[in-house]
GROMACS .gro file of C-alpha atoms in nm:
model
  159
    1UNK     CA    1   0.767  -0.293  -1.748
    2UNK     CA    2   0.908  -0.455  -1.445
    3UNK     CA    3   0.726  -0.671  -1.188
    4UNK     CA    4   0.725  -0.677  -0.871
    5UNK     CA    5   0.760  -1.052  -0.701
    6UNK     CA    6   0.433  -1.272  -0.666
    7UNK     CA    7   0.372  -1.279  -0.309
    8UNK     CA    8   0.379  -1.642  -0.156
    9UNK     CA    9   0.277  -1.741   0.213
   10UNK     CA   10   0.482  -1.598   0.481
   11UNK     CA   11   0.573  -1.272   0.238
   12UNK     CA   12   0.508  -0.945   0.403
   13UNK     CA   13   0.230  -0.663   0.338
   14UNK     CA   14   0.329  -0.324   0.522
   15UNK     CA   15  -0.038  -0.114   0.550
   16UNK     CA   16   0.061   0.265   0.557
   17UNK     CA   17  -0.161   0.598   0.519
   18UNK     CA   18   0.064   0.818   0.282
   19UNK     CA   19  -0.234   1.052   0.251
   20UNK     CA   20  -0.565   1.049   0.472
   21UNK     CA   21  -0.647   0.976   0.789
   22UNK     CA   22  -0.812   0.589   0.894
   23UNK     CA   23  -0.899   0.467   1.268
   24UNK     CA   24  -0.720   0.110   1.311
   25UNK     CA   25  -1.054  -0.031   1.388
   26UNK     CA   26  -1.151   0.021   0.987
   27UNK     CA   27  -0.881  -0.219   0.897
   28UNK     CA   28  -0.886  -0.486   1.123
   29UNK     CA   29  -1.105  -0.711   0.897
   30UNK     CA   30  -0.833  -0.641   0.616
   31UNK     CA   31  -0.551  -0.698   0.857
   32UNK     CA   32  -0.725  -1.030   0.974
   33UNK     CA   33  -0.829  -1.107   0.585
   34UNK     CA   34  -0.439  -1.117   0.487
   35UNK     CA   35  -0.327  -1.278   0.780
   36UNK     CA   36  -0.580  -1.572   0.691
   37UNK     CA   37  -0.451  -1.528   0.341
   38UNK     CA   38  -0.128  -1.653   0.478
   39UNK     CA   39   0.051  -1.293   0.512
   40UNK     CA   40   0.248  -1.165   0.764
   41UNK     CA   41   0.098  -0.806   0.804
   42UNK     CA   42   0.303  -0.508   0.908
   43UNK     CA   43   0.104  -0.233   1.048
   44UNK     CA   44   0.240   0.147   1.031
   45UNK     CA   45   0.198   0.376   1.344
   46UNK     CA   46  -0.016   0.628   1.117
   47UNK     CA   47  -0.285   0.375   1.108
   48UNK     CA   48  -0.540   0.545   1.368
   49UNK     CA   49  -0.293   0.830   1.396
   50UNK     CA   50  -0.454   1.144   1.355
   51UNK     CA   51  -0.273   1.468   1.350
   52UNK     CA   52  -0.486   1.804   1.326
   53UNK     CA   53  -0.558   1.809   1.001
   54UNK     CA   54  -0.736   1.599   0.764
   55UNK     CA   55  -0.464   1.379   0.730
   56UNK     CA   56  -0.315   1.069   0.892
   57UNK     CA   57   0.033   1.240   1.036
   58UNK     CA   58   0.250   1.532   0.911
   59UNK     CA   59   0.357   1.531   0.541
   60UNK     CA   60   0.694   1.437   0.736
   61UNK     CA   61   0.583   1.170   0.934
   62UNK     CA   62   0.378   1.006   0.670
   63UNK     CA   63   0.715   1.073   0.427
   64UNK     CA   64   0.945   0.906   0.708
   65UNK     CA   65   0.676   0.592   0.751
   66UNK     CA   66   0.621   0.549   0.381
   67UNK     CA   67   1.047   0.579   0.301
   68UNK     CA   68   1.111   0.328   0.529
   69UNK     CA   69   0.829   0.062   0.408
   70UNK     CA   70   0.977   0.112   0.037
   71UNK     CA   71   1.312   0.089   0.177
   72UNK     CA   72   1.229  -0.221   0.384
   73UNK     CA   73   1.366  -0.497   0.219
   74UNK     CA   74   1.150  -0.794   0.457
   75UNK     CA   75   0.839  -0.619   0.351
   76UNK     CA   76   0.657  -0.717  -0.044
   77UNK     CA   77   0.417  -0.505  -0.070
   78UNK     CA   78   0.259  -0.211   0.022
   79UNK     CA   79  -0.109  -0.169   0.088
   80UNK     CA   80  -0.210   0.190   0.171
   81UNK     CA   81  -0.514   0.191   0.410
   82UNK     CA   82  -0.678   0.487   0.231
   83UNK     CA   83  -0.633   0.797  -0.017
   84UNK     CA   84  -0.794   1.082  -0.016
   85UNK     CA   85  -0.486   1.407  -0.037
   86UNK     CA   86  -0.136   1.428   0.044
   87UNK     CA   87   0.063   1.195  -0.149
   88UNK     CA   88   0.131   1.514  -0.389
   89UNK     CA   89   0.263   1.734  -0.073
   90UNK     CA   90   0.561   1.418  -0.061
   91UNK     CA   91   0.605   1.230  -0.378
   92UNK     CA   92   0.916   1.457  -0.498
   93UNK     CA   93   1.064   1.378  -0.165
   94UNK     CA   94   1.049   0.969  -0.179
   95UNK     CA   95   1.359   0.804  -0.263
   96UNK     CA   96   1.319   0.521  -0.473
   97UNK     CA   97   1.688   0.390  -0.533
   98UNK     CA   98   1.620   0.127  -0.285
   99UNK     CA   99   1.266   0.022  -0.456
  100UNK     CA  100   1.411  -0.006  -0.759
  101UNK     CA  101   1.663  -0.264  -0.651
  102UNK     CA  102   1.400  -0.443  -0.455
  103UNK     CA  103   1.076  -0.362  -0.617
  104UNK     CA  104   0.739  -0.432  -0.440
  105UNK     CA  105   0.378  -0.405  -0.490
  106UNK     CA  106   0.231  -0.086  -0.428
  107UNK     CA  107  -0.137  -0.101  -0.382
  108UNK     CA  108  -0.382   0.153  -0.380
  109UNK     CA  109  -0.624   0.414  -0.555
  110UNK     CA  110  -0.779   0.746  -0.501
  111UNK     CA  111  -0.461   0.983  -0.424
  112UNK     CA  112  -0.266   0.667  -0.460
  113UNK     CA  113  -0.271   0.705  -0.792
  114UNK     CA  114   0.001   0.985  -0.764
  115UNK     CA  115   0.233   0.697  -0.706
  116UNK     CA  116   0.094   0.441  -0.978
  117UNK     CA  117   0.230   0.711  -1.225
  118UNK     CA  118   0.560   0.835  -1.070
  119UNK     CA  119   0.671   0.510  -1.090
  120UNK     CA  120   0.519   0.388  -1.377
  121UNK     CA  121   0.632   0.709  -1.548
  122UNK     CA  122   1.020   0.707  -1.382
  123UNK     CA  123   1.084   0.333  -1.320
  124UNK     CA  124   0.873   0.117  -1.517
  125UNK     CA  125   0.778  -0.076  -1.234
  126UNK     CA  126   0.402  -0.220  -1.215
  127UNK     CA  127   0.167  -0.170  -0.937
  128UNK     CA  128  -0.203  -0.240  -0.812
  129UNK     CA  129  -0.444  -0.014  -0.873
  130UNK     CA  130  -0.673  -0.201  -0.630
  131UNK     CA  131  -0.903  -0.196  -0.327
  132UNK     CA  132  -0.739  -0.073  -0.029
  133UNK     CA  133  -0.814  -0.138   0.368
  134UNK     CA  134  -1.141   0.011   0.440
  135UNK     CA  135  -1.306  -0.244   0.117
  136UNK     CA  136  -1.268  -0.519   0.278
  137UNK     CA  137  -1.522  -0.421   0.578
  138UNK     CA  138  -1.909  -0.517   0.573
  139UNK     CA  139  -1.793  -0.831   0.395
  140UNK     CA  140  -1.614  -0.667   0.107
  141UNK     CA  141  -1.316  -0.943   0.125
  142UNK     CA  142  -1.563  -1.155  -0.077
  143UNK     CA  143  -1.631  -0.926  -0.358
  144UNK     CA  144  -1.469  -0.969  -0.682
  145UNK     CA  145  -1.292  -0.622  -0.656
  146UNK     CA  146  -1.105  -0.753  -0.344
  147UNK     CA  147  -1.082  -1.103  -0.439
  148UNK     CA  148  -0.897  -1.001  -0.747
  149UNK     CA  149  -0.647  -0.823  -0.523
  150UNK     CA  150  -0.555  -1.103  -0.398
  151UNK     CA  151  -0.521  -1.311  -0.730
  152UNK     CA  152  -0.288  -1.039  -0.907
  153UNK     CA  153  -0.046  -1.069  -0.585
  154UNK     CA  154  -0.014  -1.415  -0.606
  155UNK     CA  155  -0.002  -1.422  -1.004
  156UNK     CA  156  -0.320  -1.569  -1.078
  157UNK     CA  157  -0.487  -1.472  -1.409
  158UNK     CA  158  -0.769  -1.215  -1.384
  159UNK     CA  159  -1.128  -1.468  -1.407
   0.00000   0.00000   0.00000
C-alpha cells in the first residue's frame, strides 16, 4: 500500500463536494479549524453551490472540480465537505494517472467511500476514512473522531 505524504504546515487541503449538497456557512468552523492547524485551505466553488437537485452541482461540474483537485499538484489532500450520493454517477470517469504520480490524501466517508475502494482496489494508495466538514461544527474539532483526523495527516500514531 502506498502513502500519501504527511502533511506539514503550509501544505494544502482542497474541500470539494463530489456528491451532496453543503451551504459554505457549515464549513467555516472546519475551514477556520485547518487554517489554525497551520493549512492553507483551498475552497471549491461547489461548496454552497446548489444545483436543482439534491446534489452540490451537475455530475459534470462536480467531475470537472474534483479532476482538477486530484490533478492539482500544490494541493495534499482532499477533504470532501459531505457524502451523501453521487460519487457512483462519476467515479468511472476520474482520471487518476496524475494521482498516482502525486498521490494525496483523500478524506471522507458516507458516499466517499466509493473512492476509499476504487483506489484502494486499483492503485493501492491509502486514504482517510474520516470526519468530513460539517463534524467539526458545534465544537466537534475537539472530539477524538476529528482530532484523530488531524493526527493521521500529520503521521502521528493513533492514541
Amino acid at each position: 500500500m502506498k502513502q500519501p505524504p504527511y502533511l506539514k504546515k503550509g501544505d494544502t487541503i482542497g474541500i470539494t463536494l463530489p456528491a451532496g449538497y453543503m451551504a459554505k456557512e457549515k464549513a467555516q468552523t472546519c475551514i477556520t479549524v485547518l487554517q489554525q492547524w497551520g493549512y492553507e485551505v483551498l475552497v471549491g466553488k461547489k461548496l454552497g453551490s446548489k444545483s436543482k437537485t439534491y446534489f452540490s452541482g451537475t455530475d459534470d461540474e462536480r467531475l470537472i472540480e474534483f479532476q482538477a483537485m486530484l490533478d492539482a499538484p500544490e494541493i495534499n489532500a482532499i477533504l470532501c465537505g459531505r457524502g451523501g450520493y453521487g460519487v457512483g454517477r462519476m467515479i468511472d470517469r476520474l482520471d487518476f494517472t496524475l494521482f498516482k504520480k502525486n498521490p494525496k490524501w483523500i478524506i471522507g466517508f458516507s458516499d466517499i467511500t466509493v473512492l476509499h475502494a476504487h483506489i484502494n482496489r486499483n492503485y493501492k494508495i491509502a486514504t482517510l476514512h474520516s470526519p468530513m466538514a460539517a463534524a467539526f461544527n458545534d465544537g466537534g474539532y475537539k472530539n477524538k473522531y476529528v482530532q484523530s483526523l488531524k493526527n493521521a495527516l500529520e503521521g502521528k500514531k493513533a492514541s
